[in-house]
Short mmCIF file of C-alpha atoms in Angstrom, two decimals:
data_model
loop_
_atom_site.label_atom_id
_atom_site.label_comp_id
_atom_site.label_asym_id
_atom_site.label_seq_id
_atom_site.Cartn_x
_atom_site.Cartn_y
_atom_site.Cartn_z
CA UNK A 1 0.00 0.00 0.00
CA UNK A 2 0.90 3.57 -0.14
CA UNK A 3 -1.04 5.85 1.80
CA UNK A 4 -1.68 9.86 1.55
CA UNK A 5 -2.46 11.18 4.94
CA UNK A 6 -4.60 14.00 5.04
CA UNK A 7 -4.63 15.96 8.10
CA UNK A 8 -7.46 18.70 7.98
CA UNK A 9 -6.72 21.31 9.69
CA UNK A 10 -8.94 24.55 8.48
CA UNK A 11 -11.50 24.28 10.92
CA UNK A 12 -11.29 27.99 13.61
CA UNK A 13 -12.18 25.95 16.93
CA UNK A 14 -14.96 27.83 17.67
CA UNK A 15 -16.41 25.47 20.97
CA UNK A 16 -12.57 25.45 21.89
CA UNK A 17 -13.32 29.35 22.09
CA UNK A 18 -16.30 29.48 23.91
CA UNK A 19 -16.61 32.45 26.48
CA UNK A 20 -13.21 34.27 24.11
CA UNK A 21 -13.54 37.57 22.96
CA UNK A 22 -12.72 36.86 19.31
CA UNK A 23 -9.51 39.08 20.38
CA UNK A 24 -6.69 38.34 22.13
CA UNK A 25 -8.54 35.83 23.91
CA UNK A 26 -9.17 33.60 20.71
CA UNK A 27 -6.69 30.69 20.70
CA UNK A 28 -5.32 28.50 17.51
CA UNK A 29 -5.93 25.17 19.16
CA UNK A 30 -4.20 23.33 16.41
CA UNK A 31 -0.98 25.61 16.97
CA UNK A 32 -0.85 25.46 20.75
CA UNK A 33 1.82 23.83 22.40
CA UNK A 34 1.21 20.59 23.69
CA UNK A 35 4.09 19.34 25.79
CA UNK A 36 6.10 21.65 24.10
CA UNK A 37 5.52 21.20 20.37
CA UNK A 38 2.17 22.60 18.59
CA UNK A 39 -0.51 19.86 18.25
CA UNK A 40 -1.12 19.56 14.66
CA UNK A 41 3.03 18.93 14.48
CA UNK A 42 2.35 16.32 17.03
CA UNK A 43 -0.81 14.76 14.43
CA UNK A 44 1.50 14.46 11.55
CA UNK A 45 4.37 13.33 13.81
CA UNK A 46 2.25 10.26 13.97
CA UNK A 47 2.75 8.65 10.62
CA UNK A 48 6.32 10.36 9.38
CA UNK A 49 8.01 7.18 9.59
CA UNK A 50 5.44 4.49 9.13
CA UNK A 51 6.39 2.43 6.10
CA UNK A 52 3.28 2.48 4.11
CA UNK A 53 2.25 6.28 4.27
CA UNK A 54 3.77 7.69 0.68
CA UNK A 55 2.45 11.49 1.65
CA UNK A 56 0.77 13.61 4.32
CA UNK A 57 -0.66 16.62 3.13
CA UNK A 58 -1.87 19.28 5.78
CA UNK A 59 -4.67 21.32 4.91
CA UNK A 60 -5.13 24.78 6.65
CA UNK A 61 -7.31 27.76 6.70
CA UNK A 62 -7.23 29.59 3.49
CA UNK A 63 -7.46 32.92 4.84
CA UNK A 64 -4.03 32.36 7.00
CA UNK A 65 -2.53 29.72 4.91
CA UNK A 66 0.39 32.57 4.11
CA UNK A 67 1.23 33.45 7.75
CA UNK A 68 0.81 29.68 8.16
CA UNK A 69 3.59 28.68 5.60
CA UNK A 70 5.55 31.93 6.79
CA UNK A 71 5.77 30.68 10.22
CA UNK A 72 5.87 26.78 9.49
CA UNK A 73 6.34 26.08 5.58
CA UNK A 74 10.33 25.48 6.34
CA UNK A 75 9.92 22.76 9.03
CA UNK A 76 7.50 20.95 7.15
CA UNK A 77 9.06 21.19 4.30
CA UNK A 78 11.95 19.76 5.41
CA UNK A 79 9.79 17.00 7.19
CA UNK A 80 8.24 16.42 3.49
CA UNK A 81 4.40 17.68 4.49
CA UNK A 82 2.73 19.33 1.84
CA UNK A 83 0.89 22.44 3.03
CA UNK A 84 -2.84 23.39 0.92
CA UNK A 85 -5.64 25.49 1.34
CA UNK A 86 -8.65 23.86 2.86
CA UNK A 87 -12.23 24.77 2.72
CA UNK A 88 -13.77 27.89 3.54
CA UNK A 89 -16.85 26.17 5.25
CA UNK A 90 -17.28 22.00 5.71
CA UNK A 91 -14.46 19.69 6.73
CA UNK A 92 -15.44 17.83 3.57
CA UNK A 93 -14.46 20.80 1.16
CA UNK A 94 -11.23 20.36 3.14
CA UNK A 95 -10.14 17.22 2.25
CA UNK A 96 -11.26 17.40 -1.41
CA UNK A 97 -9.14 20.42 -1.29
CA UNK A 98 -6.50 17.86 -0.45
CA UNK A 99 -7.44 15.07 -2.36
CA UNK A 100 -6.42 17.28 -5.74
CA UNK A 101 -2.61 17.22 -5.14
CA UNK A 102 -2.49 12.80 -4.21
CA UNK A 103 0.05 11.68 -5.80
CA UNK A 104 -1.22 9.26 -8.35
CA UNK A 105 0.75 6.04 -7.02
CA UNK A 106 -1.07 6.21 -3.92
CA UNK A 107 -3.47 3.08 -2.99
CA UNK A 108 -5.43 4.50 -0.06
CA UNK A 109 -6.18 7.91 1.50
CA UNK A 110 -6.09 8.20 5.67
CA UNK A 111 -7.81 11.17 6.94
CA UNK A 112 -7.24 12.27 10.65
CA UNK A 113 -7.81 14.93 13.19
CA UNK A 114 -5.09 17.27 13.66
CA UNK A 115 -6.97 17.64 16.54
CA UNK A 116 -5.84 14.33 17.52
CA UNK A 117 -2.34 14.19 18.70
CA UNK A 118 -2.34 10.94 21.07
CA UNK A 119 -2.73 7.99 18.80
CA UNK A 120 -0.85 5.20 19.37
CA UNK A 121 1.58 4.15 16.44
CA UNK A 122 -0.58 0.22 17.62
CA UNK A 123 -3.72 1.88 16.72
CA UNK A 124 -2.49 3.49 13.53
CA UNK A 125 -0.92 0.08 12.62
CA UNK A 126 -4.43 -1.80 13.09
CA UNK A 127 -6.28 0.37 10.78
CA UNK A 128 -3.51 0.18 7.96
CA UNK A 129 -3.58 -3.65 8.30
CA UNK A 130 -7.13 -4.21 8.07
CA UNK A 131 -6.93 -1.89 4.35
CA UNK A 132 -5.27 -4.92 3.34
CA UNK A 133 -8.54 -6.42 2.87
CA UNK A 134 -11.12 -3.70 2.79
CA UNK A 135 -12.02 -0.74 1.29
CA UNK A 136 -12.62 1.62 4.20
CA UNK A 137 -11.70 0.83 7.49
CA UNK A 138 -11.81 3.70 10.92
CA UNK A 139 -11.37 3.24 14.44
CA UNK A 140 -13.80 2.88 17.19
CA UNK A 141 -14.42 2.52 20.67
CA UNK A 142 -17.30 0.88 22.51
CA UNK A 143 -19.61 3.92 24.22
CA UNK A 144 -19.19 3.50 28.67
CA UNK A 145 -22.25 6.62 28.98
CA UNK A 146 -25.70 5.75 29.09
CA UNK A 147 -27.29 7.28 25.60
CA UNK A 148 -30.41 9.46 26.12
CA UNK A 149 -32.53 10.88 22.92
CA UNK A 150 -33.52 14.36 23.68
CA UNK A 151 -35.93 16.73 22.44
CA UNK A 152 -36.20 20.85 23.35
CA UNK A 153 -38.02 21.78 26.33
CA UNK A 154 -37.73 25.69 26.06
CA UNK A 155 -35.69 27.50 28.92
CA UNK A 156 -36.81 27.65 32.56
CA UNK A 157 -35.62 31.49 34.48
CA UNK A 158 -35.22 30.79 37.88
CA UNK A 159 -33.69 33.22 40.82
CA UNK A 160 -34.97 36.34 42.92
CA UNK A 161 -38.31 35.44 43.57
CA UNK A 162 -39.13 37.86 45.78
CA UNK A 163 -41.60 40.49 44.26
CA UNK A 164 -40.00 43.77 45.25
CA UNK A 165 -36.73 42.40 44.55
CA UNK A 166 -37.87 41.44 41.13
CA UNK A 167 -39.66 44.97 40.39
CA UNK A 168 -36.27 46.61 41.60
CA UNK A 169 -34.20 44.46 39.67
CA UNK A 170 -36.22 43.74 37.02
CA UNK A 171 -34.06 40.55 34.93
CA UNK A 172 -31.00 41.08 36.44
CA UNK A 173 -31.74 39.08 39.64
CA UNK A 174 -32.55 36.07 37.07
CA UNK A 175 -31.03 33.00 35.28
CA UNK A 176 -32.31 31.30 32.51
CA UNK A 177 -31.52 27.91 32.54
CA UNK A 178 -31.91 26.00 28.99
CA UNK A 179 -33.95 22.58 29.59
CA UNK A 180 -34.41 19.43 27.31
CA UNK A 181 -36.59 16.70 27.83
CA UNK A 182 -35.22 12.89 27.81
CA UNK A 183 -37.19 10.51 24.98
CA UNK A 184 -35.86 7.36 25.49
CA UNK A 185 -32.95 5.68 26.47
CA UNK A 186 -30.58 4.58 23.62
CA UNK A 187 -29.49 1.30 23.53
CA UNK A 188 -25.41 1.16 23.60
CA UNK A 189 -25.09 -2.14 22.96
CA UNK A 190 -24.07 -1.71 19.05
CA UNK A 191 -22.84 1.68 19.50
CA UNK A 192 -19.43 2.92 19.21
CA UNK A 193 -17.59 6.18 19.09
CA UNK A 194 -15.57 7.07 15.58
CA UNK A 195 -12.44 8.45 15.60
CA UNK A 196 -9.56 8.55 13.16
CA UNK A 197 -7.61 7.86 11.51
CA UNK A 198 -9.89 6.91 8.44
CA UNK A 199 -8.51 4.95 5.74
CA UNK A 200 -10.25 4.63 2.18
CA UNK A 201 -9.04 2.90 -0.74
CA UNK A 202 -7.86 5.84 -3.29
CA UNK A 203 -10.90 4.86 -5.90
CA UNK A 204 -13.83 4.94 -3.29
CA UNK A 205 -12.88 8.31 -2.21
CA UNK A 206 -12.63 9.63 -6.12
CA UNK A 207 -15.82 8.30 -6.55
CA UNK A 208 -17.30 9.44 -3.45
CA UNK A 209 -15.90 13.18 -4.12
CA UNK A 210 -17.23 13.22 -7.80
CA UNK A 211 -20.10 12.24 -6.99
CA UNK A 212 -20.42 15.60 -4.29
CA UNK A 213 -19.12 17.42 -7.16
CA UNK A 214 -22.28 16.85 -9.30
CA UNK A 215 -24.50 17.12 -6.21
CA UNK A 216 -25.74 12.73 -6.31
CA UNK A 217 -24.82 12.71 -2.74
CA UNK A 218 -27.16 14.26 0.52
CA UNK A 219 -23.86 16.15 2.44
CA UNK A 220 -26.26 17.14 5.53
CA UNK A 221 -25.81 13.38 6.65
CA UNK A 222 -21.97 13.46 6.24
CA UNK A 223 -20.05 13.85 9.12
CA UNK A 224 -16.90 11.91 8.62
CA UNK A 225 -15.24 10.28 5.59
CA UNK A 226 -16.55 6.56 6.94
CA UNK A 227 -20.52 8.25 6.69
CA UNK A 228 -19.54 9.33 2.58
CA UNK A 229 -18.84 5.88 2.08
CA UNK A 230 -22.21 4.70 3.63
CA UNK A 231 -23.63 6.75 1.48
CA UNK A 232 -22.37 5.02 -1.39
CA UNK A 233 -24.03 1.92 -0.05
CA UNK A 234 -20.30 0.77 0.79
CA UNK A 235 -19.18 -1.28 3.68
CA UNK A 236 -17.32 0.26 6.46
CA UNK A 237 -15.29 -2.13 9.25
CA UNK A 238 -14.66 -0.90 12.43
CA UNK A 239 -11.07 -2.05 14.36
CA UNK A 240 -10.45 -1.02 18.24
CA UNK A 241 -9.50 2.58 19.15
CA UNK A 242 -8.37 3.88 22.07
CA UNK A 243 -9.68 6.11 24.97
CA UNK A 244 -6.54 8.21 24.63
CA UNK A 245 -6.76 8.93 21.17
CA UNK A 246 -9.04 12.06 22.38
CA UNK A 247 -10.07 14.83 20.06
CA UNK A 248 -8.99 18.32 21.47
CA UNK A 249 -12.45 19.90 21.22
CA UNK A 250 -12.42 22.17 24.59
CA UNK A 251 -9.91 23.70 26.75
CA UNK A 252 -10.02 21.23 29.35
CA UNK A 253 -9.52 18.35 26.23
CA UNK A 254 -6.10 20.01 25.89
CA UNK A 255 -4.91 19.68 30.12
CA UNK A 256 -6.07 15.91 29.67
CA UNK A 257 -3.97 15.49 26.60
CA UNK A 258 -0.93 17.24 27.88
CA UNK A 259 -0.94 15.06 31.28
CA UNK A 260 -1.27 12.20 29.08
CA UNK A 261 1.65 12.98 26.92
CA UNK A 262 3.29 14.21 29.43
CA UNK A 263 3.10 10.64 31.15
CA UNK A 264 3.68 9.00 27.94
CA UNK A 265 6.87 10.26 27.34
CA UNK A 266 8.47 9.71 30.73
CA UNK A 267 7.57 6.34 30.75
CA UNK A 268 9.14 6.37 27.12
CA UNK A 269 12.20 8.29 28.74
CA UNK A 270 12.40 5.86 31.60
CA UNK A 271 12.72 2.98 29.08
CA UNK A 272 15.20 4.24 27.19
CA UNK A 273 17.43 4.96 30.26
CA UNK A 274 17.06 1.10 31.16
CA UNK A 275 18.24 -0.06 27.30
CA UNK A 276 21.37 2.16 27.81
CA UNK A 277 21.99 0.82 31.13
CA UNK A 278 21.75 -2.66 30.25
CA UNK A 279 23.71 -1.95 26.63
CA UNK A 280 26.61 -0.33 28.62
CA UNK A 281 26.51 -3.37 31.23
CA UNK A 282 27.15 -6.07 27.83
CA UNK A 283 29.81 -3.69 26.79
#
């Protein structure tokens, strides 16, 4: 196989955000450090020297994609990533944007997070095997939470009941509280959460992206590379994940993922240290 890893990475974090300004106080989740190196370096550090991956292409937001390669283009460059403008809107316009410069020798594309920073080279190897066999292949892990179905239930204002209090005050002595309703309980049993990477054999995802391009294919239902392929009436198979390979969505995501890393490579350090001692002990 050779595989083109995409790594999207266009999107502006906007629920990593919440409560910012838009200011100073907006961050670039992708380019904070994480254990001192940015995260999406971290995403693509995760298949530079796997045998099978031919090309990783990362795709970034088209309105910064010059300060981008100003600040970055020589360091991936020399790594061999090839930077391209992603979409202005969906995550799928994204990776079509990356999709045109595949090299043609390439056999499957991968598509992950570069939101993801923590997967295991174990995990990444399990996917990649199984697109020996089939067609599209992503990770998942079983779902712990119980599942409720929920519909809206309007908002409920609560707070500074008493009367004069309220005529002196008027709203400000209240708090709106937003309310939903459970359904039902959803049954977890056959449920599993996706994560990435996502790996699709190079002439599914053509035909899955032409057919966008000439509108055959509903994109409100799309979520993720392995829900395109469902749409073509394809088969998707599902290996095991990993409850570390988290998705830095908020700012507490990133404090897990840092610990976690953090961890990580002491352990790693504390290994190495033991290989020297006993290499030096032979000697």
């Amino acid at each position: 196989m050779k595989i083109a890893v995409i790594i999207p990475a266009a999107g502006i974090g906007k629920r990593f955000n919440e409560g910012a300004d838009g200011g100073d106080g907006a961050v670039n989740k992708l380019e904070m450090p994480l254990a001192g190196k940015p995260v999406f370096l971290r995403a693509i550090e995760l298949f530079q020297h796997h045998h099978d991956v031919h090309q990783v292409i990362l795709a970034v937001n088209p309105q910064s994609i010059g300060e981008f390669k100003l600040k970055w283009g020589d360091k991936l460059g020399f790594m061999g990533v090839k930077i391209v403008a992603g979409g202005e809107k969906e995550r799928w316009e994204t990776v079509q944007k990356a999709l045109e410069v595949v090299d043609n020798v390439c056999t499957h594309v991968a598509v992950h997070d570069a939101a993801r920073p923590l997967a295991s080279g174990e995990m990444i190897e399990r996917v990649f095997t199984a697109c020996e066999r089939h067609d599209a292949v992503i990770p998942g892990v079983a779902v712990n939470a119980t599942l409720k179905k929920v519909e809206d239930a309007g908002d409920e204002v609560g707070g500074a009941d008493d009367v004069i209090a309220d005529a002196i005050l008027g709203g400000a002595g209240k708090v709106a509280v937003h309310v939903q309703k459970v359904v039902e309980t959803v049954d977890r049993r056959d449920v599993i959460e996706v994560q990435t990477p996502q790996v699709v054999a190079m002439g599914l995802m053509q035909k899955a992206y032409a057919l966008i391009r000439e509108g055959k294919i509903d994109m409100s239902v799309v979520t993720d590379d392995a829900s395109l392929v469902e749409a073509l009436g394809e088969d998707v198979y599902v290996v095991e994940g990993e409850a570390t390979n988290l998705k830095i969505t908020r700012a507490a995501d990133a404090e897990i993922a840092e610990a976690l890393l953090e961890k990580r490579e002491a352990s790693q350090r504390v290994e190495l240290a033991k290989k020297r001692l006993f290499d030096d002990e032979e000697d």
